[in-house]
Short mmCIF file of C-alpha atoms and ligand atoms in Angstrom, two decimals:
data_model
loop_
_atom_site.label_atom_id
_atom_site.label_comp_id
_atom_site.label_asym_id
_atom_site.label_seq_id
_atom_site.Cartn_x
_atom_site.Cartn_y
_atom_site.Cartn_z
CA UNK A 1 66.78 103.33 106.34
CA UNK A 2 69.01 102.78 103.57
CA UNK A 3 70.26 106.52 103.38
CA UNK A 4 70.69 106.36 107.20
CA UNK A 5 73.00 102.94 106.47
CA UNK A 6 74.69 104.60 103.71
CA UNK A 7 75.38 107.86 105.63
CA UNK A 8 76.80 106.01 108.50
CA UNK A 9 78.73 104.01 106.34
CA UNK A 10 80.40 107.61 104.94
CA UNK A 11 80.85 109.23 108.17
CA UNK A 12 82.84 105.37 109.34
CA UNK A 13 84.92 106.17 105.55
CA UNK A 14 85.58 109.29 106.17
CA UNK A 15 87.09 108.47 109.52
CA UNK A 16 89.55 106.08 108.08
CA UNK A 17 91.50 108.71 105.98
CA UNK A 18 92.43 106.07 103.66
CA UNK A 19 89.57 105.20 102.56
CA UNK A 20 88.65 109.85 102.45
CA UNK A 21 92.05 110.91 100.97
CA UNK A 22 92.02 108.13 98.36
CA UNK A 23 90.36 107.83 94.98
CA UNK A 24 87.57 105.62 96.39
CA UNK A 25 86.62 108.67 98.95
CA UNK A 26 87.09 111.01 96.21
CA UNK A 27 84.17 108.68 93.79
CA UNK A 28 82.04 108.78 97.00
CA UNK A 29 82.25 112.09 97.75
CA UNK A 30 81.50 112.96 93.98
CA UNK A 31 78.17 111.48 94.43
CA UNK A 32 76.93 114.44 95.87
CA UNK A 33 78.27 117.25 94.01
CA UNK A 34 75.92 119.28 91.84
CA UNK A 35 77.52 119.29 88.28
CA UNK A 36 74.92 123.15 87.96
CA UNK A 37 78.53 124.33 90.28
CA UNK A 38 80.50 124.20 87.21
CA UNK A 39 78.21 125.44 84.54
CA UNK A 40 80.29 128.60 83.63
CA UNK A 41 81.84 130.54 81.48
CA UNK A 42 85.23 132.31 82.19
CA UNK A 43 85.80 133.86 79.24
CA UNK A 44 87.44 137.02 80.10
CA UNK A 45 88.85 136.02 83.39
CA UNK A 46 92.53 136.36 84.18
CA UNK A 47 93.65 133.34 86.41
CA UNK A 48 97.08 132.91 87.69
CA UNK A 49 98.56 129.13 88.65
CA UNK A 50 101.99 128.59 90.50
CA UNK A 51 103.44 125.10 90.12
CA UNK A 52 101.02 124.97 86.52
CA UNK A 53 103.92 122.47 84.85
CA UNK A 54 103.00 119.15 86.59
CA UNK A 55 100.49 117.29 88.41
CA UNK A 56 97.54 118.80 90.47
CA UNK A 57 98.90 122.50 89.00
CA UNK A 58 98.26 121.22 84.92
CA UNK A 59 95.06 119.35 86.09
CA UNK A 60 93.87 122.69 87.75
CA UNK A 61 95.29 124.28 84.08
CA UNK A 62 93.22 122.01 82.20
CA UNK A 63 90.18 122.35 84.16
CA UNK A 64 90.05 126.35 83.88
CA UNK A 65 91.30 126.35 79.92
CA UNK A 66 88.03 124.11 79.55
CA UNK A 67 85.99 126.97 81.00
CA UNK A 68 87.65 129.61 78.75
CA UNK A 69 89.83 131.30 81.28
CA UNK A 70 92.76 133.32 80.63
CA UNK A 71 95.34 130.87 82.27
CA UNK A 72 98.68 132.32 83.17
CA UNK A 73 101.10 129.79 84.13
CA UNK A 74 103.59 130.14 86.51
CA UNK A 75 106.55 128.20 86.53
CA UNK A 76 109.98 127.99 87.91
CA UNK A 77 111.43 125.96 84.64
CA UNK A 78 110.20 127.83 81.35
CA UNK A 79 110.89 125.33 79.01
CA UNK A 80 108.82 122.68 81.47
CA UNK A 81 105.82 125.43 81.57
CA UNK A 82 105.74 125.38 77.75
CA UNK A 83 105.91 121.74 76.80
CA UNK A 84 102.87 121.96 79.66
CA UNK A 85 100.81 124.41 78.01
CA UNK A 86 101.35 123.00 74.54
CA UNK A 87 99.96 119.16 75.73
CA UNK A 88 96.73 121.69 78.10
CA UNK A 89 96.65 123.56 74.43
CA UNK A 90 95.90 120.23 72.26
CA UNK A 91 93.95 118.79 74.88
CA UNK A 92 91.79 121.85 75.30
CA UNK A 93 91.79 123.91 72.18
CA UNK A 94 92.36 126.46 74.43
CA UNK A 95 95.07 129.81 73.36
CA UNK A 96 94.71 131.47 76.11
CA UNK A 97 97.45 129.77 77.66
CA UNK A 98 101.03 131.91 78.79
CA UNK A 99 103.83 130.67 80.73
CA UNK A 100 105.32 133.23 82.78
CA UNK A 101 108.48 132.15 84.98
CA UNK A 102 108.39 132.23 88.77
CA UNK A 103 110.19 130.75 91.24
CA UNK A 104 108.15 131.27 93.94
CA UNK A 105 110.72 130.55 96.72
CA UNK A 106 112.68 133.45 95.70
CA UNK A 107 111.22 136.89 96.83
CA UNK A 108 112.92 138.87 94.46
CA UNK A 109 111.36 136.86 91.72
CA UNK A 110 107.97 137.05 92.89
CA UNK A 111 108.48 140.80 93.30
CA UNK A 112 109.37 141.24 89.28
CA UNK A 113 106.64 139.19 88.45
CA UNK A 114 104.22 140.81 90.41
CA UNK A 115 105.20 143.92 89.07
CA UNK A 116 105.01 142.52 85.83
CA UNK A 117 101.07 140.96 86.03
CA UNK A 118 99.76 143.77 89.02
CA UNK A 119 98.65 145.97 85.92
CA UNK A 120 95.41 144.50 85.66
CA UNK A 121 92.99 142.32 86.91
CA UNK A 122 93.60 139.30 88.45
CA UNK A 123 90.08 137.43 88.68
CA UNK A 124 91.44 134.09 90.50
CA UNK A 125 95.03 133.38 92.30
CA UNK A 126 95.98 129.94 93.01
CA UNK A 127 98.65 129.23 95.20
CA UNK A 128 99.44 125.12 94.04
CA UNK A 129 103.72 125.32 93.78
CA UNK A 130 105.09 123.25 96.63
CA UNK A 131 107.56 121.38 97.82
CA UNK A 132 108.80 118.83 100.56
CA UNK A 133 112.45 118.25 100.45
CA UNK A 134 114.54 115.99 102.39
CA UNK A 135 117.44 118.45 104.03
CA UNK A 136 117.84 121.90 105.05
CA UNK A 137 118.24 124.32 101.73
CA UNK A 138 118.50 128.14 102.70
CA UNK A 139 117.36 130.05 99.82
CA UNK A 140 118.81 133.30 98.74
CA UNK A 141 116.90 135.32 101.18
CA UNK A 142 118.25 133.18 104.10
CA UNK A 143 114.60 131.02 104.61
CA UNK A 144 114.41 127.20 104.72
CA UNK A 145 113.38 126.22 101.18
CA UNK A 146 109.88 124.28 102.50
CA UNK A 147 108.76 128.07 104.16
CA UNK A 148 109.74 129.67 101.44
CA UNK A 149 107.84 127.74 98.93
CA UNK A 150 104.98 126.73 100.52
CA UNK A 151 104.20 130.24 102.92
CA UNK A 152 106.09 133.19 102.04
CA UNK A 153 106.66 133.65 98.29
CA UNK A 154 102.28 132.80 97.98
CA UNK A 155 101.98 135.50 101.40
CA UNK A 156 103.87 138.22 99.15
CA UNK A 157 102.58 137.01 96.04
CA UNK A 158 98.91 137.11 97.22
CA UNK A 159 100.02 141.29 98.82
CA UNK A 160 101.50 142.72 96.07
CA UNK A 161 98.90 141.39 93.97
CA UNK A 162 96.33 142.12 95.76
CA UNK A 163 94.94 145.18 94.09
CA UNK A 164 94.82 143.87 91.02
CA UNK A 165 92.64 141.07 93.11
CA UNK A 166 90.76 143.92 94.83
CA UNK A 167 89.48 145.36 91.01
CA UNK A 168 88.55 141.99 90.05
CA UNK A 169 86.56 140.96 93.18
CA UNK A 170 88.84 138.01 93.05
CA UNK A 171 89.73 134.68 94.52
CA UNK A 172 92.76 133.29 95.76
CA UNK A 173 93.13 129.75 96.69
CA UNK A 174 95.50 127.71 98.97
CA UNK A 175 96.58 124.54 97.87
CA UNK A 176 97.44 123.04 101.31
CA UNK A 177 97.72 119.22 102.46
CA UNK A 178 95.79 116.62 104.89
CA UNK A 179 99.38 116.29 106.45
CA UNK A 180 98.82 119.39 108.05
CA UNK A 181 96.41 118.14 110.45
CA UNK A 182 99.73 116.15 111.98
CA UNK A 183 100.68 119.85 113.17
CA UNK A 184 99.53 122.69 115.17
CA UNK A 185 100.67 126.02 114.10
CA UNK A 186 104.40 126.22 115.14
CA UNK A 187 105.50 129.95 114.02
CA UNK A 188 108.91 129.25 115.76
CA UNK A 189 109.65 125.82 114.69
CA UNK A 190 108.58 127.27 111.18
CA UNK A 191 111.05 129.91 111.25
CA UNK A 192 114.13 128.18 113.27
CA UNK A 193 117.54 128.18 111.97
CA UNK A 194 119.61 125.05 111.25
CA UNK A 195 120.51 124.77 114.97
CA UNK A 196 118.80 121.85 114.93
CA UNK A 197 118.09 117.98 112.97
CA UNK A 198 115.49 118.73 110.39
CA UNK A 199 112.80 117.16 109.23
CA UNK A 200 110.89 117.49 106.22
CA UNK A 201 107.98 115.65 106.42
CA UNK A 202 107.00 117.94 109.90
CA UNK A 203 108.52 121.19 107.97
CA UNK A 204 106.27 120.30 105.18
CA UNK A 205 103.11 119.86 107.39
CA UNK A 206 104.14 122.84 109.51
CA UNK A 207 103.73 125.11 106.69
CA UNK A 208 100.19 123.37 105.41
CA UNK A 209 99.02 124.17 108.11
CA UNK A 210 100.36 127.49 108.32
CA UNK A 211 99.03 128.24 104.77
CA UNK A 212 95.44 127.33 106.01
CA UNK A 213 95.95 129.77 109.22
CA UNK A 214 97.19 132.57 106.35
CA UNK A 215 94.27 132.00 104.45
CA UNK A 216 91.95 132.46 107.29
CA UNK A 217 93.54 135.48 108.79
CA UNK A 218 93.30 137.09 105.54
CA UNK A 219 89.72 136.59 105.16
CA UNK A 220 88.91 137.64 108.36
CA UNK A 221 91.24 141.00 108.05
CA UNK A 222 90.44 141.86 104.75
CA UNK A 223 87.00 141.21 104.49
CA UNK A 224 85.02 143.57 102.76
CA UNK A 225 87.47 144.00 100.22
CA UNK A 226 85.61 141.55 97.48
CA UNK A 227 88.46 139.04 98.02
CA UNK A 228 87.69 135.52 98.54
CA UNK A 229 90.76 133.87 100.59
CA UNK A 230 90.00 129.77 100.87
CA UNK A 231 91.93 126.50 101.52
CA UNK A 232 91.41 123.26 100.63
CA UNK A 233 93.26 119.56 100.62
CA UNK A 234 93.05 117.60 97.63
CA UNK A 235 93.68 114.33 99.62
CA UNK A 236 96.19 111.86 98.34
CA UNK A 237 96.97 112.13 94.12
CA UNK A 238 99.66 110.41 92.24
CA UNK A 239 101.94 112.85 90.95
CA UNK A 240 105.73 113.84 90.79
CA UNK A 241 105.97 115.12 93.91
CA UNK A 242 104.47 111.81 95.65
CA UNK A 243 106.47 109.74 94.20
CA UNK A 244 109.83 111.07 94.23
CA UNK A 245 109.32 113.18 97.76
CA UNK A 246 107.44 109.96 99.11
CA UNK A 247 108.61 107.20 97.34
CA UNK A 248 107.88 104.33 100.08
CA UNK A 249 104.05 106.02 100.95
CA UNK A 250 103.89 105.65 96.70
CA UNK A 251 104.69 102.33 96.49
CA UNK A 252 101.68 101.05 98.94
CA UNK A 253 99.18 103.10 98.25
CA UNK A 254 99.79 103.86 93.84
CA UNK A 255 96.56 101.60 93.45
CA UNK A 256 94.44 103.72 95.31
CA UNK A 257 96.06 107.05 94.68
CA UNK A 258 93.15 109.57 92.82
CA UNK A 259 94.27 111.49 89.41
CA UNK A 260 96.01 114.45 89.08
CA UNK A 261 92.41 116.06 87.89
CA UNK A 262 90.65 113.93 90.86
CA UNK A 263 92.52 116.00 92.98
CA UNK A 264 92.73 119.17 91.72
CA UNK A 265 88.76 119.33 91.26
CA UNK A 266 88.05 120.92 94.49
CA UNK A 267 90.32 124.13 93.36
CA UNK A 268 88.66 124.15 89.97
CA UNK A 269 85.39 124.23 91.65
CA UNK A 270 86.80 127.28 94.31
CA UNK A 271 88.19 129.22 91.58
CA UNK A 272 85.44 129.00 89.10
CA UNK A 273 81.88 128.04 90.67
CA UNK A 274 79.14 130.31 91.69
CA UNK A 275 78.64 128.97 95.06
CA UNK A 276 81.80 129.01 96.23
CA UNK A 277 82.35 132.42 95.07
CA UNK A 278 82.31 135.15 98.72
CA UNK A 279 82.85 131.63 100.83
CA UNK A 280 85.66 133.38 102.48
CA UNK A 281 87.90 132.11 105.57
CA UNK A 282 86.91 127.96 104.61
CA UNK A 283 89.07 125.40 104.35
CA UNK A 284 87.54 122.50 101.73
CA UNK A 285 87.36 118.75 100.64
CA UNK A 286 85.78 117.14 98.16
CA UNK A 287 84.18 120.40 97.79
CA UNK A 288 82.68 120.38 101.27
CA UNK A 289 83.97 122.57 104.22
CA UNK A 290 86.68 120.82 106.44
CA UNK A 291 87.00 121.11 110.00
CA UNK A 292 90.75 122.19 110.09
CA UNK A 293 91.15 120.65 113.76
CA UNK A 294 89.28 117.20 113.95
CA UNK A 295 92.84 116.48 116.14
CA UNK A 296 93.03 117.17 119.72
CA UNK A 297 95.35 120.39 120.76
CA UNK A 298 95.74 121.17 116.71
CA UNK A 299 94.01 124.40 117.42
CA UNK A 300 95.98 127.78 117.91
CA UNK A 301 96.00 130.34 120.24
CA UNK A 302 95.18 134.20 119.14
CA UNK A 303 99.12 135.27 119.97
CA UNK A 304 99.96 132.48 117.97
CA UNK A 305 97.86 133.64 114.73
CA UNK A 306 99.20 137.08 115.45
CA UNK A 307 102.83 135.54 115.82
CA UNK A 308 102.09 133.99 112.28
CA UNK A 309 101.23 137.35 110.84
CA UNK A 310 104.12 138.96 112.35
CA UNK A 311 106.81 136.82 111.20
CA UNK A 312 105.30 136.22 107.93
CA UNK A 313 105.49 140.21 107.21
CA UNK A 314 109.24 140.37 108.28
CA UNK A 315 109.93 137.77 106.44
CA UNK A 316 108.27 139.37 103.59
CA UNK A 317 109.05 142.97 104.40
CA UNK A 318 105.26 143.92 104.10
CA UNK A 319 102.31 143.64 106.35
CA UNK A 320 99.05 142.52 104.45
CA UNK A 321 96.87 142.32 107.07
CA UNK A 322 97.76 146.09 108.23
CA UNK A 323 96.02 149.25 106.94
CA UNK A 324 97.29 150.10 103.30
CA UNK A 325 99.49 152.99 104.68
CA UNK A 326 101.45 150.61 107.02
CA UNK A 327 101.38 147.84 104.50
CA UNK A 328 105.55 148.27 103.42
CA UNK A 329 108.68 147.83 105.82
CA UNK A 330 112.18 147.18 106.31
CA UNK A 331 111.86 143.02 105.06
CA UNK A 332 114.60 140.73 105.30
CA UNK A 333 118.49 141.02 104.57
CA UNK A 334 119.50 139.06 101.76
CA UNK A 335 121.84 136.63 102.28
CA UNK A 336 124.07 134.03 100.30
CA UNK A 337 122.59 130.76 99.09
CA UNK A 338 123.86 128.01 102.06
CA UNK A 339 123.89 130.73 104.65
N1 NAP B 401 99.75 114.96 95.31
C1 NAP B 401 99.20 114.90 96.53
O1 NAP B 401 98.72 113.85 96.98
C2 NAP B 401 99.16 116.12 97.38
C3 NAP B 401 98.63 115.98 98.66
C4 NAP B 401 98.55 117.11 99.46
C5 NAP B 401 98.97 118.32 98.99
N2 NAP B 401 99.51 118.41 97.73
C6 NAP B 401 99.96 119.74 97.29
O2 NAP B 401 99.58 119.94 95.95
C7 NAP B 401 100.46 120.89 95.35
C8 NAP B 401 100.90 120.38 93.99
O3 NAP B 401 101.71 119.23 94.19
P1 NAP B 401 101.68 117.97 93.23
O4 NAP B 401 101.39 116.79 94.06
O5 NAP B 401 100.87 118.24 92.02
O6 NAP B 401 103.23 117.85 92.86
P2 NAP B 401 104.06 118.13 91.51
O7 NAP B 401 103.42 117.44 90.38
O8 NAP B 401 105.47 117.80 91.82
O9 NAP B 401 103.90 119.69 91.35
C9 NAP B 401 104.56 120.61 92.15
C10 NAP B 401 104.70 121.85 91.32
O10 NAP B 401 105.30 122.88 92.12
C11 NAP B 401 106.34 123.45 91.36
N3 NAP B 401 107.32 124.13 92.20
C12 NAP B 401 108.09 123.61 93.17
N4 NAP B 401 108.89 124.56 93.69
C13 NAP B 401 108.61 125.71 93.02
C14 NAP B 401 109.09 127.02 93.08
N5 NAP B 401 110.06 127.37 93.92
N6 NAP B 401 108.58 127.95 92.25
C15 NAP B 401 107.60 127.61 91.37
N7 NAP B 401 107.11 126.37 91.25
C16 NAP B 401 107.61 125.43 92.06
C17 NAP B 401 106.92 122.29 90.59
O11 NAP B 401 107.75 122.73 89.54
P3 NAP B 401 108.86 121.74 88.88
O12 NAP B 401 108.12 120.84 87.97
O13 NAP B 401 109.76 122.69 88.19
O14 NAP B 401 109.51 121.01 90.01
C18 NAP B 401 105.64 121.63 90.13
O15 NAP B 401 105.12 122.31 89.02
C19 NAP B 401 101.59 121.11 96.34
O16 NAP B 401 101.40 122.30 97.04
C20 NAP B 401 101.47 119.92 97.28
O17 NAP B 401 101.97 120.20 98.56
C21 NAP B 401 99.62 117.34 96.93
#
């Protein structure tokens, strides 16, 4: 009786959001997680972090170093990656720590550092760097800044690195958001020019959701390769990025935000347990699979996915989800910042 109570009382939690996304869901889900997930060693394993200065990105640092991974940090501001990696160094003990710098909105930089890290293995991949600004920036390749952050520098990131992922029967994780499920896939609205008012909070989610779409096409193409592709929320954290990008959504809810490490756990636990190790195509909470369209008419259509994958490889001049062969084409003309 009292698990049946207690079980209803979850699934009425849950329901709320607040009460899921917050620290007090994250506590209650913990109460079922099985701490045998994390009993490993990575020693030897070569794991790559975007965003790996600041919030849920040093918390997912941490949390690897403590397993004895190889962490390579990548980060847009050097000097910001180091003073990161020195505090994850004391706190760990771990020196396996490198900062390698990446701005991930910029293709051009995510094609030298590719180049520079495809050379061996690449045991886990995860995408955290994001962003949600407040106006339209074009970035050098002529994309909104949110799309290029959040989709296409981790879509070309995760292709040209994915033989390196391929020898390592790796893992890539998506860092994506709850505000996602606000959006259905929009490949047009995610793509449109500055013909019209923007708004970043819808941008934002667009591309969330976007990134969970990515990671399940990916699965579902390249399965069979050894690659794990997953997704995951980490509900509602404080961190920079809340409060400066959200200021007024910081101010209520700061009491009941979880920690940076609170919500990174669920991409600790995809990158480095057993269990979720060839759970490909998923998208996870609390380390539990999500449904990724508890909304009514969130769900996309089959032309839309293949929309997705269409503009996504113009966009990033190479199709991942195409036979090797056909993998490379013509990409997209550079143009000027402000374009
Ligand atoms: N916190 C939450 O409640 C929450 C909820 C849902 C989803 N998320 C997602 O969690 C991820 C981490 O966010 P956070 O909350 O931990 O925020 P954060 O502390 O501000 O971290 C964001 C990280 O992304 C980096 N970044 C931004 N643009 C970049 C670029 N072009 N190239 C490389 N790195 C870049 C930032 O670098 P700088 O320090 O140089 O700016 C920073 O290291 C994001 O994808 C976010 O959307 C967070």
């Amino acid at each position: 009786m009292r698990s049946i109570l207690s079980g209803l009382l979850d699934t009425v939690l849950d329901a709320s959001v607040v009460f899921s996304f917050d620290r007090n869901g994250y506590r209650r889900h913990a109460r079922r997680f099985d701490p045998k997930d994390l009993d490993v060693d990575l020693s030897g394993k070569t794991v790559l972090v975007t965003g790996a200065n600041s919030g849920i990105g040093k918390a997912t640092v941490r949390g690897l170093a403590l397993f004895g991974a190889r962490v390579v940090m990548l980060c847009r501001n050097e000097a910001r990656g180091r003073e990161a990696a020195d505090e994850v160094g004391a706190q760990t003990g771990s020196r396996a720590l490198e900062v390698v710098s990446l701005d991930v909105s910029d293709l051009g930089d995510v094609r030298r550092v590719a180049a520079a890290l495809s050379g061996e293995p690449v045991d886990v991949l995860v995408h955290n760097a994001g962003v949600l600004p407040d106006r339209r920036v074009t970035t050098l390749d002529g994309l909104e800044l949110t799309l290029a952050t959040n989709l296409v520098g981790p879509y070309l990131l995760t292709s040209l690195l994915l033989p390196a992922l391929e020898r390592a029967r790796g893992r890539v994780v998506h860092v994506s958001s709850g505000g996602m499920y606000t959006q259905r896939l929009d490949v047009a609205g995610l793509f449109r020019g500055g013909d019209e008012p923007f708004d970043g909070v819808v941008q934002y989610a667009r591309t969330k959701r976007a990134l969970v779409v990515l990671s399940e096409l990916l699965a579902e193409r390249l399965a069979g390769n050894g690659v794990t592709f997953s997704a995951m929320h980490p509900g509602w954290a404080d961190t920079p990025a809340v409060r400066t990008a959200l200021p007024r959504f910081h101010a209520v809810t700061k009491a009941i935000l979880r920690t940076p490490s609170e919500g990174a756990d669920t991409v600790v636990w995809l990158a480095a347990s057993q269990v979720a190790g060839g759970q490909s195509g998923f998208f996870w909470f609390d380390r539990a699979k999500a449904a990724t369209t508890p909304v009514p008419r969130t769900g996309e259509t089959g032309e839309e996915r293949a929309a997705l994958r269409a503009a996504l490889a113009e966009a990033a001049g190479l199709d991942l989800a195409a036979p090797t062969a056909a993998r490379t084409g013509p990409g997209r003309k550079r143009r000027t910042r402000g374009s």
